[in-house]
Amino acid sequence: MDLSNSSPVITDPVAISQPLLGGLPSNLMQFSVMPGGYSGSGLNASVSRLKIEEVLVSGLLDAMKSSSPRRRLNLAFGQDNSSDEDPAYSAWMAKCPSALASFKQIVASAQGKKIAVFLDYDGTLSPIVDDPDKAVMSPVMRAAVRNVAKYFPTAIVSGRSRNKVFEFVKLKELYYAGSHGMDIMASSANYENNSEKSKQANLFQPAREFLPMIDEVTKSLLQVVSGIEGATVENNKFCVSVHYRNVAEKVKTVPFGLYFFLFSQALGKWTSENVASCLQDWKLVAGLVNEVLEAFPRLKVTNGRMVLEVRPVIDWDKGKAVEFLLKSLGLNDSENVIPIYIGDDRTDEDAFKVLRQRNCGYGILVSQVPKETQAFYSLRDPSEVMEFLNFLVRWKKHSM
Ligand SMILES: O=P(O)(O)OC[C@H]1O[C@H](O[C@H]2O[C@H](CO)[C@@H](O)[C@H](O)[C@H]2O)[C@H](O)[C@@H](O)[C@@H]1O
């Protein structure tokens, strides 16, 4: 299948006028931020730039806090098991039931139809760990995914770069969409020894023109967060992650050098009070990322699991990637194809939403805490994801 002539969905002019707002709570979405200044329907035009910066930083900070619940870990899968006794979790489960407990209903609706499986990577196939480079997939999980792919078309849809997620998963028989769906290899045959030309023909990269900009912003982000202990930057090809999992939420003692660095950076823009209030590390990360993005109006920031994700403002996300893959793999017949998408992150909500809107298939959210979601079902952690995948394979074998 030659994808080279597919028209890439590029710049969305409406979205372009709203950089930096992706991760903000909805009450802040009324404000639009323009490259050369600020305007907003809900804001008095005379309000100072400084005030709005404070709003942006604290909005991003709130999003960072709310998306980062700290929970106990269990040894097997790096997840906690405390939700059993939590009444709020039980109430949420009534709305978003376990996909394991509901397995019979799920497969009953798939009788005589084709199931397609879409899997997020981090937090879904591998446990969340402190070091993103160590988020390996266990051999048993790999075997489960390999088996699923024997019976159902299976794709990985990840925020990681496509190459990096392939290095973790290592299964040539799957389809891969990296960079939150902005880098799609729609033919599994391309992980074999095929020519560069045929690989290119099967690639779909709607944000290709942003590559130089992503490299540039990566350099700036690396520079600004280098003074913050624990903060790291990961270039995911068409997007960049700024990790704050290992950053203290609040600074306990402030090294004079850091204070001086901040003050000199902010001189002329922020007052010493603002600098002092920024001496909370998470707030500092949010503030510095926002600062950097001022020079990149065609990039926006969204918030994942203790990560700020900087990406092009284009009308493309994991949901669009799922639609694209269904179409290009000949699975677009919503009467006869049941897509199942399993993911744990806010970016996976775009895919859950698409399945809801198509009124076909199921989103399954992996979560140990109640979350607002467009998913139909839930699983608690990667160990349950593996169990669900094994159930699917067993059911398919028996029904053949
Ligand atoms: O779409 P995904 O495959 O879920 O990728 C989303 C981000 O995942 C990774 O970060 C997350 O997992 C890390 C390893 O467990 C963890 O340390 C980090 O706090 C999480 O946010 C990845 O490193 C990011 O680049 C992805 O954007």
GROMACS .gro file of C-alpha atoms and ligand atoms in nm:
model
  427
    1MET     CA    1   0.000   0.000   0.000
    2ASP     CA    2   0.152   0.328  -0.108
    3LEU     CA    3   0.086   0.605   0.140
    4SER     CA    4   0.318   0.859  -0.017
    5ASN     CA    5   0.030   1.033  -0.194
    6SER     CA    6  -0.197   1.054   0.109
    7SER     CA    7  -0.257   1.415   0.189
    8PRO     CA    8  -0.114   1.489   0.530
    9VAL     CA    9  -0.342   1.675   0.765
   10ILE     CA   10  -0.131   1.971   0.852
   11THR     CA   11  -0.184   2.299   1.023
   12ASP     CA   12  -0.510   2.372   1.193
   13PRO     CA   13  -0.533   2.753   1.197
   14VAL     CA   14  -0.771   2.757   1.492
   15ALA     CA   15  -0.543   2.541   1.699
   16ILE     CA   16  -0.239   2.742   1.596
   17SER     CA   17  -0.381   3.048   1.766
   18GLN     CA   18  -0.390   2.855   2.092
   19PRO     CA   19  -0.045   2.727   2.170
   20LEU     CA   20   0.042   2.629   2.525
   21LEU     CA   21  -0.315   2.566   2.628
   22GLY     CA   22  -0.339   2.197   2.556
   23GLY     CA   23  -0.269   2.087   2.911
   24LEU     CA   24  -0.463   2.355   3.089
   25PRO     CA   25  -0.784   2.301   3.280
   26SER     CA   26  -1.097   2.385   3.084
   27ASN     CA   27  -1.162   2.699   3.287
   28LEU     CA   28  -0.850   2.847   3.131
   29MET     CA   29  -0.930   2.742   2.776
   30GLN     CA   30  -1.120   3.066   2.710
   31PHE     CA   31  -0.790   3.248   2.686
   32SER     CA   32  -0.612   3.238   2.357
   33VAL     CA   33  -0.245   3.313   2.340
   34MET     CA   34  -0.106   3.481   2.032
   35PRO     CA   35   0.260   3.469   1.931
   36GLY     CA   36   0.321   3.839   1.977
   37GLY     CA   37   0.104   3.891   2.283
   38TYR     CA   38  -0.212   3.778   2.447
   39SER     CA   39  -0.578   3.819   2.375
   40GLY     CA   40  -0.878   3.654   2.526
   41SER     CA   41  -1.249   3.685   2.537
   42GLY     CA   42  -1.261   3.648   2.914
   43LEU     CA   43  -0.971   3.882   2.987
   44ASN     CA   44  -0.950   4.252   3.028
   45ALA     CA   45  -0.720   4.370   2.750
   46SER     CA   46  -0.520   4.581   2.991
   47VAL     CA   47  -0.429   4.289   3.212
   48SER     CA   48  -0.053   4.261   3.226
   49ARG     CA   49   0.144   3.997   3.042
   50LEU     CA   50   0.295   3.900   3.374
   51LYS     CA   51  -0.043   3.815   3.525
   52ILE     CA   52  -0.132   3.596   3.229
   53GLU     CA   53   0.200   3.417   3.253
   54GLU     CA   54   0.118   3.342   3.615
   55VAL     CA   55  -0.218   3.201   3.505
   56LEU     CA   56  -0.054   2.986   3.241
   57VAL     CA   57   0.207   2.854   3.477
   58SER     CA   58  -0.035   2.784   3.759
   59GLY     CA   59  -0.281   2.626   3.512
   60LEU     CA   60  -0.012   2.399   3.382
   61LEU     CA   61   0.101   2.331   3.737
   62ASP     CA   62  -0.253   2.232   3.842
   63ALA     CA   63  -0.271   2.000   3.544
   64MET     CA   64   0.067   1.854   3.641
   65LYS     CA   65  -0.053   1.788   3.996
   66SER     CA   66  -0.389   1.642   3.900
   67SER     CA   67  -0.237   1.410   3.643
   68SER     CA   68   0.024   1.279   3.881
   69PRO     CA   69  -0.140   1.095   4.168
   70ARG     CA   70   0.125   0.935   4.382
   71ARG     CA   71   0.038   0.577   4.481
   72ARG     CA   72   0.200   0.285   4.653
   73LEU     CA   73   0.389   0.043   4.431
   74ASN     CA   74   0.365  -0.331   4.420
   75LEU     CA   75   0.670  -0.534   4.337
   76ALA     CA   76   0.542  -0.730   4.042
   77PHE     CA   77   0.417  -0.453   3.815
   78GLY     CA   78   0.518  -0.127   3.973
   79GLN     CA   79   0.153  -0.047   4.048
   80ASP     CA   80  -0.044  -0.026   4.367
   81ASN     CA   81  -0.326  -0.250   4.478
   82SER     CA   82  -0.486  -0.015   4.722
   83SER     CA   83  -0.786   0.064   4.501
   84ASP     CA   84  -0.973  -0.248   4.617
   85GLU     CA   85  -1.082  -0.086   4.937
   86ASP     CA   86  -1.134   0.262   4.796
   87PRO     CA   87  -1.508   0.345   4.776
   88ALA     CA   88  -1.445   0.616   4.515
   89TYR     CA   89  -1.269   0.360   4.296
   90SER     CA   90  -1.552   0.110   4.340
   91ALA     CA   91  -1.808   0.377   4.244
   92TRP     CA   92  -1.604   0.462   3.936
   93MET     CA   93  -1.580   0.093   3.843
   94ALA     CA   94  -1.958   0.084   3.827
   95LYS     CA   95  -1.936   0.339   3.543
   96CYS     CA   96  -1.624   0.196   3.382
   97PRO     CA   97  -1.634  -0.177   3.461
   98SER     CA   98  -1.346  -0.418   3.447
   99ALA     CA   99  -1.282  -0.548   3.096
  100LEU     CA  100  -1.193  -0.882   3.255
  101ALA     CA  101  -1.522  -0.909   3.441
  102SER     CA  102  -1.704  -0.792   3.125
  103PHE     CA  103  -1.510  -1.018   2.892
  104LYS     CA  104  -1.815  -1.229   2.799
  105GLN     CA  105  -2.012  -0.923   2.687
  106ILE     CA  106  -1.717  -0.789   2.491
  107VAL     CA  107  -1.665  -1.108   2.292
  108ALA     CA  108  -2.039  -1.169   2.253
  109SER     CA  109  -2.061  -0.839   2.066
  110ALA     CA  110  -1.765  -0.945   1.851
  111GLN     CA  111  -1.924  -1.274   1.736
  112GLY     CA  112  -1.880  -1.307   1.360
  113LYS     CA  113  -1.684  -0.982   1.344
  114LYS     CA  114  -1.316  -0.903   1.316
  115ILE     CA  115  -1.135  -0.765   1.621
  116ALA     CA  116  -0.848  -0.517   1.574
  117VAL     CA  117  -0.625  -0.447   1.873
  118PHE     CA  118  -0.457  -0.112   1.948
  119LEU     CA  119  -0.215  -0.088   2.238
  120ASP     CA  120  -0.049   0.207   2.404
  121TYR     CA  121   0.298   0.129   2.541
  122ASP     CA  122   0.403   0.304   2.866
  123GLY     CA  123   0.177   0.219   3.158
  124THR     CA  124  -0.014  -0.031   2.941
  125LEU     CA  125   0.239  -0.288   2.821
  126SER     CA  126   0.517  -0.182   3.056
  127PRO     CA  127   0.493  -0.058   3.412
  128ILE     CA  128   0.559   0.307   3.483
  129VAL     CA  129   0.915   0.341   3.610
  130ASP     CA  130   1.129   0.638   3.711
  131ASP     CA  131   1.373   0.610   3.420
  132PRO     CA  132   1.199   0.623   3.080
  133ASP     CA  133   1.489   0.434   2.921
  134LYS     CA  134   1.426   0.140   3.154
  135ALA     CA  135   1.056   0.094   3.073
  136VAL     CA  136   1.114  -0.251   2.929
  137MET     CA  137   0.844  -0.497   2.843
  138SER     CA  138   0.855  -0.831   3.022
  139PRO     CA  139   0.906  -1.148   2.814
  140VAL     CA  140   0.563  -1.279   2.923
  141MET     CA  141   0.396  -0.959   2.807
  142ARG     CA  142   0.584  -0.981   2.477
  143ALA     CA  143   0.462  -1.339   2.433
  144ALA     CA  144   0.103  -1.228   2.504
  145VAL     CA  145   0.124  -0.949   2.243
  146ARG     CA  146   0.286  -1.184   1.992
  147ASN     CA  147   0.000  -1.432   2.038
  148VAL     CA  148  -0.263  -1.163   2.003
  149ALA     CA  149  -0.103  -1.050   1.676
  150LYS     CA  150  -0.130  -1.408   1.543
  151TYR     CA  151  -0.509  -1.385   1.557
  152PHE     CA  152  -0.591  -1.013   1.531
  153PRO     CA  153  -0.437  -0.719   1.344
  154THR     CA  154  -0.245  -0.543   1.622
  155ALA     CA  155  -0.091  -0.196   1.640
  156ILE     CA  156   0.115  -0.010   1.899
  157VAL     CA  157   0.017   0.357   1.934
  158SER     CA  158   0.268   0.540   2.151
  159GLY     CA  159   0.396   0.882   2.248
  160ARG     CA  160   0.750   0.748   2.208
  161SER     CA  161   0.936   0.773   1.881
  162ARG     CA  162   0.845   0.483   1.654
  163ASN     CA  163   1.198   0.345   1.657
  164LYS     CA  164   1.225   0.359   2.034
  165VAL     CA  165   0.894   0.182   2.095
  166PHE     CA  166   0.993  -0.081   1.838
  167GLU     CA  167   1.319  -0.137   2.031
  168PHE     CA  168   1.113  -0.205   2.343
  169VAL     CA  169   0.844  -0.422   2.182
  170LYS     CA  170   1.068  -0.598   1.928
  171LEU     CA  171   0.782  -0.760   1.736
  172LYS     CA  172   0.798  -0.727   1.358
  173GLU     CA  173   0.448  -0.858   1.307
  174LEU     CA  174   0.281  -0.547   1.454
  175TYR     CA  175   0.197  -0.204   1.310
  176TYR     CA  176   0.353   0.096   1.482
  177ALA     CA  177   0.240   0.455   1.531
  178GLY     CA  178   0.497   0.659   1.723
  179SER     CA  179   0.507   1.026   1.835
  180HIS     CA  180   0.142   1.017   1.947
  181GLY     CA  181   0.037   0.886   1.607
  182MET     CA  182   0.241   1.136   1.403
  183ASP     CA  183   0.472   0.864   1.269
  184ILE     CA  184   0.285   0.566   1.128
  185MET     CA  185   0.432   0.261   0.962
  186ALA     CA  186   0.122   0.104   0.817
  187SER     CA  187   0.281  -0.218   0.703
  188SER     CA  188   0.438  -0.462   0.941
  189ALA     CA  189   0.643  -0.598   0.649
  190ASN     CA  190   0.858  -0.288   0.675
  191TYR     CA  191   1.040  -0.413   0.978
  192GLU     CA  192   1.180  -0.687   0.758
  193ASN     CA  193   1.479  -0.615   0.533
  194ASN     CA  194   1.291  -0.403   0.283
  195SER     CA  195   1.433  -0.127   0.068
  196GLU     CA  196   1.438   0.228   0.198
  197LYS     CA  197   1.204   0.324  -0.089
  198SER     CA  198   0.936   0.077   0.010
  199LYS     CA  199   0.969   0.176   0.376
  200GLN     CA  200   0.916   0.541   0.283
  201ALA     CA  201   0.611   0.451   0.076
  202ASN     CA  202   0.446   0.297   0.380
  203LEU     CA  203   0.524   0.584   0.614
  204PHE     CA  204   0.270   0.845   0.711
  205GLN     CA  205   0.418   1.147   0.889
  206PRO     CA  206   0.177   1.440   0.895
  207ALA     CA  207   0.414   1.657   1.101
  208ARG     CA  208   0.722   1.602   0.887
  209GLU     CA  209   0.775   1.975   0.830
  210PHE     CA  210   0.814   2.021   1.207
  211LEU     CA  211   1.127   1.807   1.238
  212PRO     CA  212   1.378   2.098   1.242
  213MET     CA  213   1.158   2.288   1.488
  214ILE     CA  214   1.138   1.986   1.720
  215ASP     CA  215   1.518   1.958   1.718
  216GLU     CA  216   1.548   2.326   1.794
  217VAL     CA  217   1.297   2.323   2.080
  218THR     CA  218   1.466   2.011   2.223
  219LYS     CA  219   1.794   2.204   2.248
  220SER     CA  220   1.625   2.499   2.422
  221LEU     CA  221   1.437   2.271   2.662
  222LEU     CA  222   1.756   2.080   2.747
  223GLN     CA  223   1.927   2.407   2.821
  224VAL     CA  224   1.658   2.550   3.048
  225VAL     CA  225   1.588   2.239   3.254
  226SER     CA  226   1.953   2.148   3.297
  227GLY     CA  227   1.956   2.338   3.628
  228ILE     CA  228   1.662   2.145   3.773
  229GLU     CA  229   1.753   1.826   3.954
  230GLY     CA  230   1.566   1.527   3.813
  231ALA     CA  231   1.419   1.700   3.508
  232THR     CA  232   1.496   1.530   3.177
  233VAL     CA  233   1.411   1.588   2.813
  234GLU     CA  234   1.332   1.308   2.568
  235ASN     CA  235   1.319   1.373   2.195
  236ASN     CA  236   1.042   1.157   2.049
  237LYS     CA  237   1.107   1.267   1.689
  238PHE     CA  238   0.785   1.463   1.620
  239CYS     CA  239   0.730   1.564   1.983
  240VAL     CA  240   0.939   1.617   2.296
  241SER     CA  241   0.879   1.500   2.651
  242VAL     CA  242   0.990   1.702   2.951
  243HIS     CA  243   0.987   1.459   3.244
  244TYR     CA  244   0.930   1.581   3.599
  245ARG     CA  245   0.867   1.244   3.771
  246ASN     CA  246   1.204   1.270   3.946
  247VAL     CA  247   1.172   1.639   4.027
  248ALA     CA  248   1.079   1.738   4.382
  249GLU     CA  249   0.731   1.890   4.384
  250LYS     CA  250   0.865   2.168   4.602
  251VAL     CA  251   1.221   2.278   4.657
  252LYS     CA  252   1.326   2.245   5.019
  253THR     CA  253   1.651   2.434   5.010
  254VAL     CA  254   1.730   2.667   4.727
  255PRO     CA  255   2.091   2.671   4.610
  256PHE     CA  256   2.205   3.028   4.568
  257GLY     CA  257   2.328   2.949   4.214
  258LEU     CA  258   1.979   2.842   4.105
  259TYR     CA  259   1.822   3.149   4.260
  260PHE     CA  260   2.076   3.369   4.085
  261PHE     CA  261   2.027   3.185   3.753
  262LEU     CA  262   1.651   3.229   3.771
  263PHE     CA  263   1.672   3.587   3.875
  264SER     CA  264   1.906   3.674   3.589
  265GLN     CA  265   1.684   3.483   3.342
  266ALA     CA  266   1.377   3.660   3.460
  267LEU     CA  267   1.526   4.001   3.516
  268GLY     CA  268   1.319   4.273   3.361
  269LYS     CA  269   1.020   4.044   3.329
  270TRP     CA  270   0.942   3.902   3.668
  271THR     CA  271   0.971   4.059   4.007
  272SER     CA  272   1.181   3.891   4.275
  273GLU     CA  273   0.852   3.775   4.434
  274ASN     CA  274   0.760   3.587   4.120
  275VAL     CA  275   1.103   3.433   4.105
  276ALA     CA  276   1.071   3.325   4.467
  277SER     CA  277   0.728   3.172   4.406
  278CYS     CA  278   0.877   2.986   4.111
  279LEU     CA  279   1.119   2.819   4.343
  280GLN     CA  280   0.887   2.527   4.363
  281ASP     CA  281   1.042   2.284   4.124
  282TRP     CA  282   0.731   2.166   3.940
  283LYS     CA  283   0.623   2.523   3.900
  284LEU     CA  284   0.967   2.605   3.776
  285VAL     CA  285   0.950   2.330   3.513
  286ALA     CA  286   0.607   2.450   3.396
  287GLY     CA  287   0.727   2.811   3.388
  288LEU     CA  288   1.041   2.735   3.192
  289VAL     CA  289   0.858   2.518   2.938
  290ASN     CA  290   0.605   2.796   2.884
  291GLU     CA  291   0.887   3.047   2.847
  292VAL     CA  292   1.059   2.836   2.582
  293LEU     CA  293   0.736   2.782   2.391
  294GLU     CA  294   0.680   3.155   2.357
  295ALA     CA  295   0.936   3.143   2.079
  296PHE     CA  296   0.755   2.849   1.915
  297PRO     CA  297   0.395   2.951   1.847
  298ARG     CA  298   0.340   2.644   1.628
  299LEU     CA  299   0.406   2.409   1.917
  300LYS     CA  300   0.181   2.336   2.214
  301VAL     CA  301   0.223   2.157   2.544
  302THR     CA  302  -0.001   1.888   2.689
  303ASN     CA  303   0.032   1.701   3.014
  304GLY     CA  304   0.082   1.326   3.051
  305ARG     CA  305   0.187   1.110   3.346
  306MET     CA  306   0.442   1.336   3.513
  307VAL     CA  307   0.552   1.454   3.175
  308LEU     CA  308   0.495   1.770   2.972
  309GLU     CA  309   0.461   1.683   2.607
  310VAL     CA  310   0.556   1.945   2.352
  311ARG     CA  311   0.416   1.884   2.008
  312PRO     CA  312   0.310   2.050   1.684
  313VAL     CA  313  -0.023   2.226   1.678
  314ILE     CA  314  -0.171   2.011   1.405
  315ASP     CA  315  -0.506   1.843   1.390
  316TRP     CA  316  -0.364   1.499   1.456
  317ASP     CA  317  -0.364   1.273   1.760
  318LYS     CA  318  -0.388   0.907   1.863
  319GLY     CA  319  -0.757   0.903   1.765
  320LYS     CA  320  -0.678   1.021   1.412
  321ALA     CA  321  -0.398   0.763   1.397
  322VAL     CA  322  -0.642   0.484   1.486
  323GLU     CA  323  -0.884   0.600   1.215
  324PHE     CA  324  -0.597   0.617   0.967
  325LEU     CA  325  -0.474   0.267   1.053
  326LEU     CA  326  -0.825   0.119   1.033
  327LYS     CA  327  -0.866   0.272   0.688
  328SER     CA  328  -0.525   0.178   0.554
  329LEU     CA  329  -0.547  -0.178   0.686
  330GLY     CA  330  -0.888  -0.230   0.525
  331LEU     CA  331  -1.062  -0.244   0.864
  332ASN     CA  332  -1.286   0.057   0.824
  333ASP     CA  333  -1.612  -0.135   0.810
  334SER     CA  334  -1.762  -0.039   1.144
  335GLU     CA  335  -2.041  -0.296   1.102
  336ASN     CA  336  -1.797  -0.584   1.091
  337VAL     CA  337  -1.484  -0.467   1.272
  338ILE     CA  338  -1.453  -0.420   1.647
  339PRO     CA  339  -1.149  -0.211   1.738
  340ILE     CA  340  -1.026  -0.249   2.096
  341TYR     CA  341  -0.794   0.025   2.220
  342ILE     CA  342  -0.612  -0.015   2.553
  343GLY     CA  343  -0.428   0.282   2.705
  344ASP     CA  344  -0.359   0.458   3.031
  345ASP     CA  345  -0.286   0.817   2.943
  346ARG     CA  346  -0.466   1.139   2.867
  347THR     CA  347  -0.350   1.118   2.504
  348ASP     CA  348  -0.530   0.782   2.475
  349GLU     CA  349  -0.859   0.961   2.542
  350ASP     CA  350  -0.850   1.089   2.181
  351ALA     CA  351  -0.863   0.728   2.063
  352PHE     CA  352  -1.136   0.633   2.315
  353LYS     CA  353  -1.339   0.928   2.190
  354VAL     CA  354  -1.307   0.821   1.826
  355LEU     CA  355  -1.433   0.471   1.910
  356ARG     CA  356  -1.727   0.616   2.103
  357GLN     CA  357  -1.814   0.852   1.818
  358ARG     CA  358  -1.794   0.571   1.562
  359ASN     CA  359  -2.016   0.372   1.793
  360CYS     CA  360  -1.802   0.069   1.734
  361GLY     CA  361  -1.539  -0.099   1.945
  362TYR     CA  362  -1.421  -0.037   2.297
  363GLY     CA  363  -1.178   0.189   2.472
  364ILE     CA  364  -1.023   0.032   2.780
  365LEU     CA  365  -0.856   0.263   3.031
  366VAL     CA  366  -0.572   0.127   3.243
  367SER     CA  367  -0.599   0.302   3.576
  368GLN     CA  368  -0.583   0.245   3.949
  369VAL     CA  369  -0.757   0.571   4.026
  370PRO     CA  370  -1.096   0.702   3.917
  371LYS     CA  371  -1.058   0.921   3.608
  372GLU     CA  372  -1.289   1.110   3.378
  373THR     CA  373  -1.273   0.897   3.063
  374GLN     CA  374  -1.430   0.822   2.728
  375ALA     CA  375  -1.336   0.456   2.769
  376PHE     CA  376  -1.606   0.191   2.813
  377TYR     CA  377  -1.407  -0.044   3.032
  378SER     CA  378  -1.107  -0.043   3.262
  379LEU     CA  379  -0.812  -0.257   3.364
  380ARG     CA  380  -0.604  -0.184   3.668
  381ASP     CA  381  -0.249  -0.231   3.549
  382PRO     CA  382  -0.028  -0.400   3.287
  383SER     CA  383  -0.071  -0.739   3.455
  384GLU     CA  384  -0.447  -0.717   3.390
  385VAL     CA  385  -0.377  -0.600   3.034
  386MET     CA  386  -0.174  -0.915   2.981
  387GLU     CA  387  -0.454  -1.127   3.126
  388PHE     CA  388  -0.706  -0.962   2.895
  389LEU     CA  389  -0.484  -1.025   2.590
  390ASN     CA  390  -0.446  -1.389   2.693
  391PHE     CA  391  -0.825  -1.418   2.732
  392LEU     CA  392  -0.871  -1.284   2.378
  393VAL     CA  393  -0.633  -1.543   2.236
  394ARG     CA  394  -0.796  -1.829   2.428
  395TRP     CA  395  -1.144  -1.719   2.321
  396LYS     CA  396  -1.036  -1.695   1.955
  397LYS     CA  397  -0.872  -2.040   1.961
  398HIS     CA  398  -1.187  -2.195   2.107
  399SER     CA  399  -1.420  -2.020   1.868
  400MET     CA  400  -1.229  -2.130   1.554
  401LIG     O1  401   0.187   0.692   2.470
  401LIG     P1  402   0.279   0.619   2.563
  401LIG     O2  403   0.343   0.500   2.501
  401LIG     O3  404   0.213   0.586   2.694
  401LIG     O4  405   0.397   0.724   2.593
  401LIG     C1  406   0.373   0.838   2.676
  401LIG     C2  407   0.501   0.879   2.741
  401LIG     O5  408   0.554   0.761   2.801
  401LIG     C3  409   0.683   0.767   2.861
  401LIG     O6  410   0.674   0.838   2.982
  401LIG     C4  411   0.596   0.772   3.081
  401LIG     O7  412   0.659   0.646   3.115
  401LIG     C5  413   0.791   0.658   3.174
  401LIG     C6  414   0.846   0.518   3.195
  401LIG     O8  415   0.760   0.441   3.273
  401LIG     C7  416   0.781   0.737   3.305
  401LIG     O9  417   0.909   0.753   3.363
  401LIG     C8  418   0.720   0.876   3.273
  401LIG    O10  419   0.699   0.947   3.395
  401LIG     C9  420   0.584   0.860   3.204
  401LIG    O11  421   0.532   0.986   3.165
  401LIG    C10  422   0.783   0.828   2.767
  401LIG    O12  423   0.907   0.841   2.832
  401LIG    C11  424   0.734   0.961   2.712
  401LIG    O13  425   0.825   1.012   2.619
  401LIG    C12  426   0.600   0.935   2.642
  401LIG    O14  427   0.551   1.056   2.588
   0.00000   0.00000   0.00000
